[in-house]
PDB file of C-alpha atoms in Angstrom:
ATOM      1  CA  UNK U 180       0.000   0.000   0.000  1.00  0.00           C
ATOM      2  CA  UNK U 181       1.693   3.587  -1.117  1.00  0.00           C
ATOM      3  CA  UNK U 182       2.146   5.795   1.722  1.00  0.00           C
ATOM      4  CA  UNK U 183       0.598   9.206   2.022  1.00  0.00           C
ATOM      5  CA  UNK U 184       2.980  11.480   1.341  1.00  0.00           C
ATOM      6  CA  UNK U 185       3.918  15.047   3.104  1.00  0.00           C
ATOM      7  CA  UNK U 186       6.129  18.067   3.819  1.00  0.00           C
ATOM      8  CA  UNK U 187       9.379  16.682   4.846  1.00  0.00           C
ATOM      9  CA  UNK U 188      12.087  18.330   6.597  1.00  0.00           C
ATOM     10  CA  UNK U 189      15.788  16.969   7.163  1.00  0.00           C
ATOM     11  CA  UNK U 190      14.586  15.803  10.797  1.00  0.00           C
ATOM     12  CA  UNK U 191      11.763  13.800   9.806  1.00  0.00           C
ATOM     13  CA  UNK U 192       8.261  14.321   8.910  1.00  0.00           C
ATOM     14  CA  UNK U 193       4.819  13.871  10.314  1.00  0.00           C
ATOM     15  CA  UNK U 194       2.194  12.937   7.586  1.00  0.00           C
ATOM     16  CA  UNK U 195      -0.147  15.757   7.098  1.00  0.00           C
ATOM     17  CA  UNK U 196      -3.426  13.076   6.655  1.00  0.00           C
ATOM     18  CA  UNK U 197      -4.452  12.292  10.167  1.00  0.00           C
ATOM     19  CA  UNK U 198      -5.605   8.996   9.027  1.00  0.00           C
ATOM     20  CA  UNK U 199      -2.076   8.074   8.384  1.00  0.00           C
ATOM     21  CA  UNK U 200      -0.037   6.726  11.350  1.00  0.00           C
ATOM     22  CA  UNK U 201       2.993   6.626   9.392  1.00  0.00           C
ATOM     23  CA  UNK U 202       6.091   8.834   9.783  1.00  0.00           C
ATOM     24  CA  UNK U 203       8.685   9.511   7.631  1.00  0.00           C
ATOM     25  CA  UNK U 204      12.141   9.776   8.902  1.00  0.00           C
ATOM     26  CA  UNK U 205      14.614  11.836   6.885  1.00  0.00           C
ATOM     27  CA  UNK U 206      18.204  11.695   8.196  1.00  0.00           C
ATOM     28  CA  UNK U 207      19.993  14.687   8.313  1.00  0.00           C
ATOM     29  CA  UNK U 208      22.833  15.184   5.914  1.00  0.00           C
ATOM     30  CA  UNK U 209      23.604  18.778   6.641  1.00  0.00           C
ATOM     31  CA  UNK U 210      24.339  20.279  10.483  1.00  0.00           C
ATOM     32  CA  UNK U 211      23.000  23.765   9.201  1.00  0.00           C
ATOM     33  CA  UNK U 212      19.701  22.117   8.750  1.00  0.00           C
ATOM     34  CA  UNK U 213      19.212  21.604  12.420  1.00  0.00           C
ATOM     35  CA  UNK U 214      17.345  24.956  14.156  1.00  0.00           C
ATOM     36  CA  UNK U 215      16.680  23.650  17.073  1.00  0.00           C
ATOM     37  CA  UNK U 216      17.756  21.585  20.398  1.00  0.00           C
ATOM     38  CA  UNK U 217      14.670  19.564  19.647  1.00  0.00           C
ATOM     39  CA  UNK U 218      16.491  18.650  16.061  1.00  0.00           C
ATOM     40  CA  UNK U 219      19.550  17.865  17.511  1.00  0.00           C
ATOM     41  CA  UNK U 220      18.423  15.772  20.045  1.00  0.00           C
ATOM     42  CA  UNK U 221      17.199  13.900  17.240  1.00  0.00           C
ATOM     43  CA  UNK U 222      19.720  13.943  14.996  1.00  0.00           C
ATOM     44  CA  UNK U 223      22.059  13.182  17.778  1.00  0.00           C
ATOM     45  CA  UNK U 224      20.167  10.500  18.723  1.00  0.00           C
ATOM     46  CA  UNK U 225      20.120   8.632  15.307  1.00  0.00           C
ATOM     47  CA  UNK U 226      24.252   9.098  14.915  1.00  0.00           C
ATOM     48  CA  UNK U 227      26.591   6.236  15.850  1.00  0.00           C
ATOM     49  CA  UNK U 228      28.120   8.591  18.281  1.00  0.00           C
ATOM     50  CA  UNK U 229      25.052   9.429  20.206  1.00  0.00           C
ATOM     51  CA  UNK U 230      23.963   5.838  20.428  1.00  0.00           C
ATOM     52  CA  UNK U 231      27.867   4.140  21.567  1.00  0.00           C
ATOM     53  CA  UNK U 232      28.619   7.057  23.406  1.00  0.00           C
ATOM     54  CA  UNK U 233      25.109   7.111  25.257  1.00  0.00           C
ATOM     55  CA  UNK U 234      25.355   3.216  25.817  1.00  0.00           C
ATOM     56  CA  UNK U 235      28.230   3.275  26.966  1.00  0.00           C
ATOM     57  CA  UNK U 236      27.884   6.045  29.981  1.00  0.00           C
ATOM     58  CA  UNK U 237      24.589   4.583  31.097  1.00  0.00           C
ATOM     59  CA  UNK U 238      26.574   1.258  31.597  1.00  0.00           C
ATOM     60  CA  UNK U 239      29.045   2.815  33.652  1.00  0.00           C
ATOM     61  CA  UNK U 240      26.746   4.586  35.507  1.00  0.00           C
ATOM     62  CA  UNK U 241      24.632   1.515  36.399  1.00  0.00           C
ATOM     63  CA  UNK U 242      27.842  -0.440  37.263  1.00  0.00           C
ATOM     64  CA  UNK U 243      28.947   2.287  39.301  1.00  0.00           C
ATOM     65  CA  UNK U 244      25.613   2.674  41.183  1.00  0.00           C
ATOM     66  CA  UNK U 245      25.882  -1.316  41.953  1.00  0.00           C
ATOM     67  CA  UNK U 246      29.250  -0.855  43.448  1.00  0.00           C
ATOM     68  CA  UNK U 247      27.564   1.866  46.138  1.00  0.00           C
ATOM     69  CA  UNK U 248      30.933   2.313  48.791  1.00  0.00           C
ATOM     70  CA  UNK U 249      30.807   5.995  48.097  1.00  0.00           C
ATOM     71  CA  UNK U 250      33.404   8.227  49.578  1.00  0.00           C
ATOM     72  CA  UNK U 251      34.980  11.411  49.453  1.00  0.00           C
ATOM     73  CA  UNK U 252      37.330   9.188  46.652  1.00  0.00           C
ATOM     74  CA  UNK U 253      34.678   9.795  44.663  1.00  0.00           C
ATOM     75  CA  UNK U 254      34.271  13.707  44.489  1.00  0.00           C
ATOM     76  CA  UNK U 255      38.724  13.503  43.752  1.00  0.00           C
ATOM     77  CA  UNK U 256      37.687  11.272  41.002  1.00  0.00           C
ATOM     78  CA  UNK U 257      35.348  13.471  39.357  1.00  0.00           C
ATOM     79  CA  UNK U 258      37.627  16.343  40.500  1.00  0.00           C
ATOM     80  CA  UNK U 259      40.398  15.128  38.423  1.00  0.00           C
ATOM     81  CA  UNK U 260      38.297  14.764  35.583  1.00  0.00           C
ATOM     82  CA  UNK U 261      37.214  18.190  35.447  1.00  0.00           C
ATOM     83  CA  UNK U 262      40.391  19.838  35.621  1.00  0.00           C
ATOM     84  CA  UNK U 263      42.264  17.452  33.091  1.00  0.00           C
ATOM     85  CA  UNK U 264      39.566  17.577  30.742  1.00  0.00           C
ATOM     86  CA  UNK U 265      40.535  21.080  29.009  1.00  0.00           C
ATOM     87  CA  UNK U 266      44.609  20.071  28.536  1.00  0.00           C
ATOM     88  CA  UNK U 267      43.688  16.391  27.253  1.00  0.00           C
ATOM     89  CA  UNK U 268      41.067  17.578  25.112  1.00  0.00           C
ATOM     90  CA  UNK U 269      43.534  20.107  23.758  1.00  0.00           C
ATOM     91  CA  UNK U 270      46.264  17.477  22.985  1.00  0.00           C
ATOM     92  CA  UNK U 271      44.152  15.390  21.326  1.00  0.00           C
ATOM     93  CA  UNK U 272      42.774  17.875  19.189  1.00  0.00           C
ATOM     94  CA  UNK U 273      46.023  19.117  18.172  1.00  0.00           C
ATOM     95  CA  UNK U 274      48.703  15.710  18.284  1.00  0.00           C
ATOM     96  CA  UNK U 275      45.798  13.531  17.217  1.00  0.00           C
ATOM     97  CA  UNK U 276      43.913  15.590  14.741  1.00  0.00           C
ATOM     98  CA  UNK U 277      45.420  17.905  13.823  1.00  0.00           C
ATOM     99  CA  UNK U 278      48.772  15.606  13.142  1.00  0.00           C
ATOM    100  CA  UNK U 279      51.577  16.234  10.864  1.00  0.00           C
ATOM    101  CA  UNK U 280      51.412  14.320   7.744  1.00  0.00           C
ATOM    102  CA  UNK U 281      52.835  11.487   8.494  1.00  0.00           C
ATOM    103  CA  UNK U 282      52.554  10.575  11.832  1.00  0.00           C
ATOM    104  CA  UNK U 283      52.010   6.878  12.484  1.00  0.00           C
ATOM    105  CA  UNK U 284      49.548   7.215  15.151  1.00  0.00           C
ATOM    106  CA  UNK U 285      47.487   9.521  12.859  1.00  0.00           C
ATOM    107  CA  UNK U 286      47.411   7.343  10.636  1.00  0.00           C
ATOM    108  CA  UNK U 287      46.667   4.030  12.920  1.00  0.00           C
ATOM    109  CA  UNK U 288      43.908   5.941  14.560  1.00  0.00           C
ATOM    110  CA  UNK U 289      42.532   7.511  11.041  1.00  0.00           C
ATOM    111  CA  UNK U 290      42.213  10.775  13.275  1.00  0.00           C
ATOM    112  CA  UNK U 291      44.091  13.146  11.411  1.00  0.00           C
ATOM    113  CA  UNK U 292      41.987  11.920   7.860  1.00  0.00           C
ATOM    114  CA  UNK U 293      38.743  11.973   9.470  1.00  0.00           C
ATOM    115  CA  UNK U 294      38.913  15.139  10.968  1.00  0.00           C
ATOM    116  CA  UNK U 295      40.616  16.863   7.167  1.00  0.00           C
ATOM    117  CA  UNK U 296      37.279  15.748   6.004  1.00  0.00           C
ATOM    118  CA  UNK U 297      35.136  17.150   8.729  1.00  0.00           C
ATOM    119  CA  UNK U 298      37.761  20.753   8.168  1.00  0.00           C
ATOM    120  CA  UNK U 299      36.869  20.548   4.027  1.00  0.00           C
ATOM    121  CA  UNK U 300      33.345  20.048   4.954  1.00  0.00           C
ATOM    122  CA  UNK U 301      32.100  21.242   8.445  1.00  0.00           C
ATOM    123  CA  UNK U 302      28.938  21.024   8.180  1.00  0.00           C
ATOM    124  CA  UNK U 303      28.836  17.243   6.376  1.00  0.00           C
ATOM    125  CA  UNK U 304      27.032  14.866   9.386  1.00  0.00           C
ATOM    126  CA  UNK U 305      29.147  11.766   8.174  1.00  0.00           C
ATOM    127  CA  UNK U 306      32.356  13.530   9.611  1.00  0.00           C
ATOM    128  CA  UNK U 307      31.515  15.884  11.898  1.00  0.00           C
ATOM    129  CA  UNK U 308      31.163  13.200  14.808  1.00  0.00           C
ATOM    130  CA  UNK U 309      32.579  10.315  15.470  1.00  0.00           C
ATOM    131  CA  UNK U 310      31.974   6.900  13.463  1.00  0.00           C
ATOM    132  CA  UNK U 311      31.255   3.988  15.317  1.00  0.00           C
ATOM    133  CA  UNK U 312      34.504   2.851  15.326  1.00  0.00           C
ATOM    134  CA  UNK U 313      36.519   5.966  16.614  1.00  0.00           C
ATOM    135  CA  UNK U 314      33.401   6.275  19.069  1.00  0.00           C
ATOM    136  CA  UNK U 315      33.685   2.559  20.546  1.00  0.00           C
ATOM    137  CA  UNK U 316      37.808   3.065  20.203  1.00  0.00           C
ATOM    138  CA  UNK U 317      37.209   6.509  22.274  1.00  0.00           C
ATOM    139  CA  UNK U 318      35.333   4.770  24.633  1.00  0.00           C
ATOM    140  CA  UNK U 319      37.586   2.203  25.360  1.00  0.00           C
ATOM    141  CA  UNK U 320      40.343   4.456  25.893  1.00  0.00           C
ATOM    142  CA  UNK U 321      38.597   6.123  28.792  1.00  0.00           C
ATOM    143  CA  UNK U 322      37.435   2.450  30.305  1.00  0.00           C
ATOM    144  CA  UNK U 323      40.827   0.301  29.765  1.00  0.00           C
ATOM    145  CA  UNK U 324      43.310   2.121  31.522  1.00  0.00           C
ATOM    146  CA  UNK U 325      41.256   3.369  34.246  1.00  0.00           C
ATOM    147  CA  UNK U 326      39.782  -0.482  34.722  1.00  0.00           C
ATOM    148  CA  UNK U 327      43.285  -1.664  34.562  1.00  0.00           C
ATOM    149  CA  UNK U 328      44.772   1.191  37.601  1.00  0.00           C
ATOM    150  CA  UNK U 329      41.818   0.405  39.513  1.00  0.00           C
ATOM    151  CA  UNK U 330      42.375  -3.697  38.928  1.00  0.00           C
ATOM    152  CA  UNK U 331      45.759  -3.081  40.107  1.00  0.00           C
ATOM    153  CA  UNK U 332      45.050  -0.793  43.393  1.00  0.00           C
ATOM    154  CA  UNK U 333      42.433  -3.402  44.513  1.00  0.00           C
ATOM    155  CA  UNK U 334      45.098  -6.339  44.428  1.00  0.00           C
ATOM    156  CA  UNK U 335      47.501  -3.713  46.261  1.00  0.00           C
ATOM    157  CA  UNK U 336      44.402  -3.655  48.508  1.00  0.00           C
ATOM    158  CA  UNK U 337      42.918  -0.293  47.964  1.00  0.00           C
ATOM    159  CA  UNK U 338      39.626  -1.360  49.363  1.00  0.00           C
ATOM    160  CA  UNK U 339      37.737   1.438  47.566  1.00  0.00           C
ATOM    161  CA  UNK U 340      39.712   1.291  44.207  1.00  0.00           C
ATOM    162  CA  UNK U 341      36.863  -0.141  41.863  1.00  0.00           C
ATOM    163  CA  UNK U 342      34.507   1.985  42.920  1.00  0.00           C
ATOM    164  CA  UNK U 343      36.198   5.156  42.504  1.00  0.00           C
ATOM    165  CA  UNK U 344      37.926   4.004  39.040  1.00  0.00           C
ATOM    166  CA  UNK U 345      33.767   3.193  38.087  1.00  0.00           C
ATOM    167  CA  UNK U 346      33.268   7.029  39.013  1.00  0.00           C
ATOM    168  CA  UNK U 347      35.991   8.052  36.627  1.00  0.00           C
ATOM    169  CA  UNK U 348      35.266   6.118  33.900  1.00  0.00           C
ATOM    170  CA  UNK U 349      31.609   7.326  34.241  1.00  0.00           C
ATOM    171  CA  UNK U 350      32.567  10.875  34.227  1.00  0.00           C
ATOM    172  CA  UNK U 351      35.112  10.609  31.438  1.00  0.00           C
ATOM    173  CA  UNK U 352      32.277   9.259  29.574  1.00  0.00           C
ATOM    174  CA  UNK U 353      29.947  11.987  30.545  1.00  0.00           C
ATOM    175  CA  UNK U 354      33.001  14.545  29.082  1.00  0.00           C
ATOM    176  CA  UNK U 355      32.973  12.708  25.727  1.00  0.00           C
ATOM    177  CA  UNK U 356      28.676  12.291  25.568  1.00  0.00           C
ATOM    178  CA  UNK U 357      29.043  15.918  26.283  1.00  0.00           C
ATOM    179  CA  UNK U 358      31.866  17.040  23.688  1.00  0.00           C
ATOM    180  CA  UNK U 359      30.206  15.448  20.999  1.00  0.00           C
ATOM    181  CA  UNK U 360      27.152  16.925  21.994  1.00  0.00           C
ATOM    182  CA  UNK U 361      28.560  20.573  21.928  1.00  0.00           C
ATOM    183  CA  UNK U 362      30.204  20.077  18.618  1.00  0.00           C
ATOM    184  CA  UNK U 363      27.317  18.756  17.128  1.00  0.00           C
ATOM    185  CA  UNK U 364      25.574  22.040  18.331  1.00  0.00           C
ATOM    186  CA  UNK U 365      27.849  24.673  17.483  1.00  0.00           C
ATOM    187  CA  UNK U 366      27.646  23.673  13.918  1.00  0.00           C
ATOM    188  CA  UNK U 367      24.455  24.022  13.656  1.00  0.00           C
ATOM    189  CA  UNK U 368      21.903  26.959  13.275  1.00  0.00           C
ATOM    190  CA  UNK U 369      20.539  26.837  17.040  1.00  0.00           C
ATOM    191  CA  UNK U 370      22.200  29.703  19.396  1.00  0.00           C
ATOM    192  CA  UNK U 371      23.103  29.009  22.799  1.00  0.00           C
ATOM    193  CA  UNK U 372      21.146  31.334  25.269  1.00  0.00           C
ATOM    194  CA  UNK U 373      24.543  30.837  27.385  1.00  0.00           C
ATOM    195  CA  UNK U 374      27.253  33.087  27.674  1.00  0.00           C
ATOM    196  CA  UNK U 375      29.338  30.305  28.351  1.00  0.00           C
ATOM    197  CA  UNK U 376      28.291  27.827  25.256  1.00  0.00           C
ATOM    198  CA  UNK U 377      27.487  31.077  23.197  1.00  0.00           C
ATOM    199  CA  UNK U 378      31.257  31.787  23.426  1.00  0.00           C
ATOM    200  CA  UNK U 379      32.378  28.161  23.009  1.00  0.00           C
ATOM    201  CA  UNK U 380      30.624  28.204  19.597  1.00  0.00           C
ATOM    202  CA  UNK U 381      31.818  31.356  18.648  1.00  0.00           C
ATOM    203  CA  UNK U 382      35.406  29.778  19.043  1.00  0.00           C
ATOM    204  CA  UNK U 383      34.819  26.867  17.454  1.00  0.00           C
ATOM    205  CA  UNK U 384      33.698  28.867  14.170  1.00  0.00           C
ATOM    206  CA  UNK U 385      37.276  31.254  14.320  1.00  0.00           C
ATOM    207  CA  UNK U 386      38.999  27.376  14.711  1.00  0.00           C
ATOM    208  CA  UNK U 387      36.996  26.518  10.922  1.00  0.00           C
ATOM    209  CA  UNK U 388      37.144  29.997   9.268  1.00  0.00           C
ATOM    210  CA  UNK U 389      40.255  31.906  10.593  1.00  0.00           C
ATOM    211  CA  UNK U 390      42.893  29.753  11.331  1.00  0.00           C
ATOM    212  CA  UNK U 391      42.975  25.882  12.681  1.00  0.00           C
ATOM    213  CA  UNK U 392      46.058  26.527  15.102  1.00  0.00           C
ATOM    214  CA  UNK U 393      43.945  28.556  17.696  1.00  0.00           C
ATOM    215  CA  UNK U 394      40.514  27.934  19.503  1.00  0.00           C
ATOM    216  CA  UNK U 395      41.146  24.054  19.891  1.00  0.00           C
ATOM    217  CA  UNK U 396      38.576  23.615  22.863  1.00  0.00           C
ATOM    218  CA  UNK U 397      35.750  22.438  21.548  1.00  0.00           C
ATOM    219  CA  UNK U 398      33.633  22.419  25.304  1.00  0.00           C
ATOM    220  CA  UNK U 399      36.286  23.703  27.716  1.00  0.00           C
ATOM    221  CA  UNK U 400      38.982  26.317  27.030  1.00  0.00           C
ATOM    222  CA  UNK U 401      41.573  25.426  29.674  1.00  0.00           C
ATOM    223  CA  UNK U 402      43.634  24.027  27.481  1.00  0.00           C
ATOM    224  CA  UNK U 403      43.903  26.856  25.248  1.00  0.00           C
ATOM    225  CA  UNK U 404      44.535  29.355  27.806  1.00  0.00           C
ATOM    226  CA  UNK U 405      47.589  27.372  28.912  1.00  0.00           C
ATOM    227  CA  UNK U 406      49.077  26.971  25.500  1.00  0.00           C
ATOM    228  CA  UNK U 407      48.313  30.531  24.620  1.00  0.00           C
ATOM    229  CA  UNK U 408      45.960  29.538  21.653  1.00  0.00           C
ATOM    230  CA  UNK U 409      43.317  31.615  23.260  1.00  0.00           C
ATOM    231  CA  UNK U 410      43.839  35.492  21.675  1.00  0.00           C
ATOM    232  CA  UNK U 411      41.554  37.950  23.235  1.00  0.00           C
ATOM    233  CA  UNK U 412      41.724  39.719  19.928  1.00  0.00           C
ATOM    234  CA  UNK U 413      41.063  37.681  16.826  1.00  0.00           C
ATOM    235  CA  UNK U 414      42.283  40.085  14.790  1.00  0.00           C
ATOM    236  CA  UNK U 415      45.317  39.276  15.883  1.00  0.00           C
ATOM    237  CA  UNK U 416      45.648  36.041  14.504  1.00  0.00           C
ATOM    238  CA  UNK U 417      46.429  35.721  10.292  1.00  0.00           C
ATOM    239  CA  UNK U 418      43.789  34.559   8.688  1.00  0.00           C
ATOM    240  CA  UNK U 419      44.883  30.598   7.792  1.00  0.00           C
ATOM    241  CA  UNK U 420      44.736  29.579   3.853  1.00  0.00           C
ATOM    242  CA  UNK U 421      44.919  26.079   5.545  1.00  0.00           C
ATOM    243  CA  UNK U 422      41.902  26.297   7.903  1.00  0.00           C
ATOM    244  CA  UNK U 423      39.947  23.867   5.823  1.00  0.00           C
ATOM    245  CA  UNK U 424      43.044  21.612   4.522  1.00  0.00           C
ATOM    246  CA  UNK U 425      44.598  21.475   7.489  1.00  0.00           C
ATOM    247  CA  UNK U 426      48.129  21.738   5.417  1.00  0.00           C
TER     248      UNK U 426
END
């Protein structure tokens, strides 16, 4: 039986025939296309990223949540997080992606590749976030070597070891849900009512369109502050003919 037809958008469509249950799904191809958190949500949800990366924290989380033993371990934990989030995410960005041509990690990884295609094309979905492999790889560099410190400390007899290593490893994940999340955003047409994420988009479009050495936070700017890749006047910095080669 043909189905009705009716106005689609790149988010998905409702039939316009109330007798019709049927709803057409339209994936979206373009991050400009998405206007709203409602869209993103969406579109987020649909991506491999969203659905490994979301998977993946909830797991932790109920793992953790079995474990109970809460202490003040637990606050550190998420303490350490927080405050090595902004330098990590900053050497990854630039080591990792942003790799000389060349570099055999790069290349292992596929970083620096994927993320030339994401710089020729910003706005294209397939490379903006991460594929289902980089996103299960990404995970399991958060998990592994946490799991494996935490292994380790419990044999030493660090009573409260697992637990705290199951608080890390949920709040690392929560840090990449979240980055994904924000860069996902800031390429699209919604604008943050934040100062704060209002700010963090506005750097991520001088990283695209003026030159790719600066504004390498994508959800934090620590990083950039302590490498100096932060300029209070962007004017200062040359315009890049490399911003969307990356070299």
């Amino acid at each position: 039986m043909p189905r009705e037809s009716g106005v689609l958008s790149d988010v998905g469509s409702t039939d316009l025939h109330p007798a019709s249950a049927c709803r057409t799904v339209v994936i979206v191809h373009r991050a400009r296309d998405i206007n709203s958190l409602g869209e993103a949500a969406r579109s987020f949800a649909r991506s491999s990223s969203g659905r490994v990366v979301t998977v993946a924290t909830c797991s932790a989380a109920v793992v953790r949540l079995a474990l109970g033993d809460w202490s003040f371990g637990d606050a550190l934990g998420v303490l350490a997080v927080v405050v090595a989030l902004g330098p990590v995410e900053w050497i990854i960005h630039r080591r990792l992606l942003h790799a000389e041509p060349g570099s055999t990690l790069a290349e292992l990884l596929g970083t620096r590749d994927s993320h030339e295609r994401h710089h020729r094309d910003p706005d294209d979905m397939e490379w903006l976030l991460l594929r289902r492999p980089n996103a299960i790889g990404s995970c399991l560099a958060i998990i592994a070597p946490v799991a494996l410190a935490a292994g380790g400390l419990s044999l030493l007899g660090v009573s409260s070891a697992r637990a705290i290593g199951a608080t890390v490893v949920s709040a690392g994940l929560v840090a990449l849900l979240h980055y994904e999340w924000v860069h996902l955003l800031v390429h699209s047409r919604y604008r943050p009512r934040s100062r704060y994420y209002s700010q963090l988009a506005k750097n991520h479009r001088l990283h695209h369109f003026r030159n790719e050495s600066y504004w390498l936070g994508v959800t934090i700017d620590t990083g950039d502050r302590l490498a100096r890749t932060l300029p209070a006047d962007r004017s200062a910095v040359a315009l890049s003919e490399t911003a969307r080669t990356l070299g």
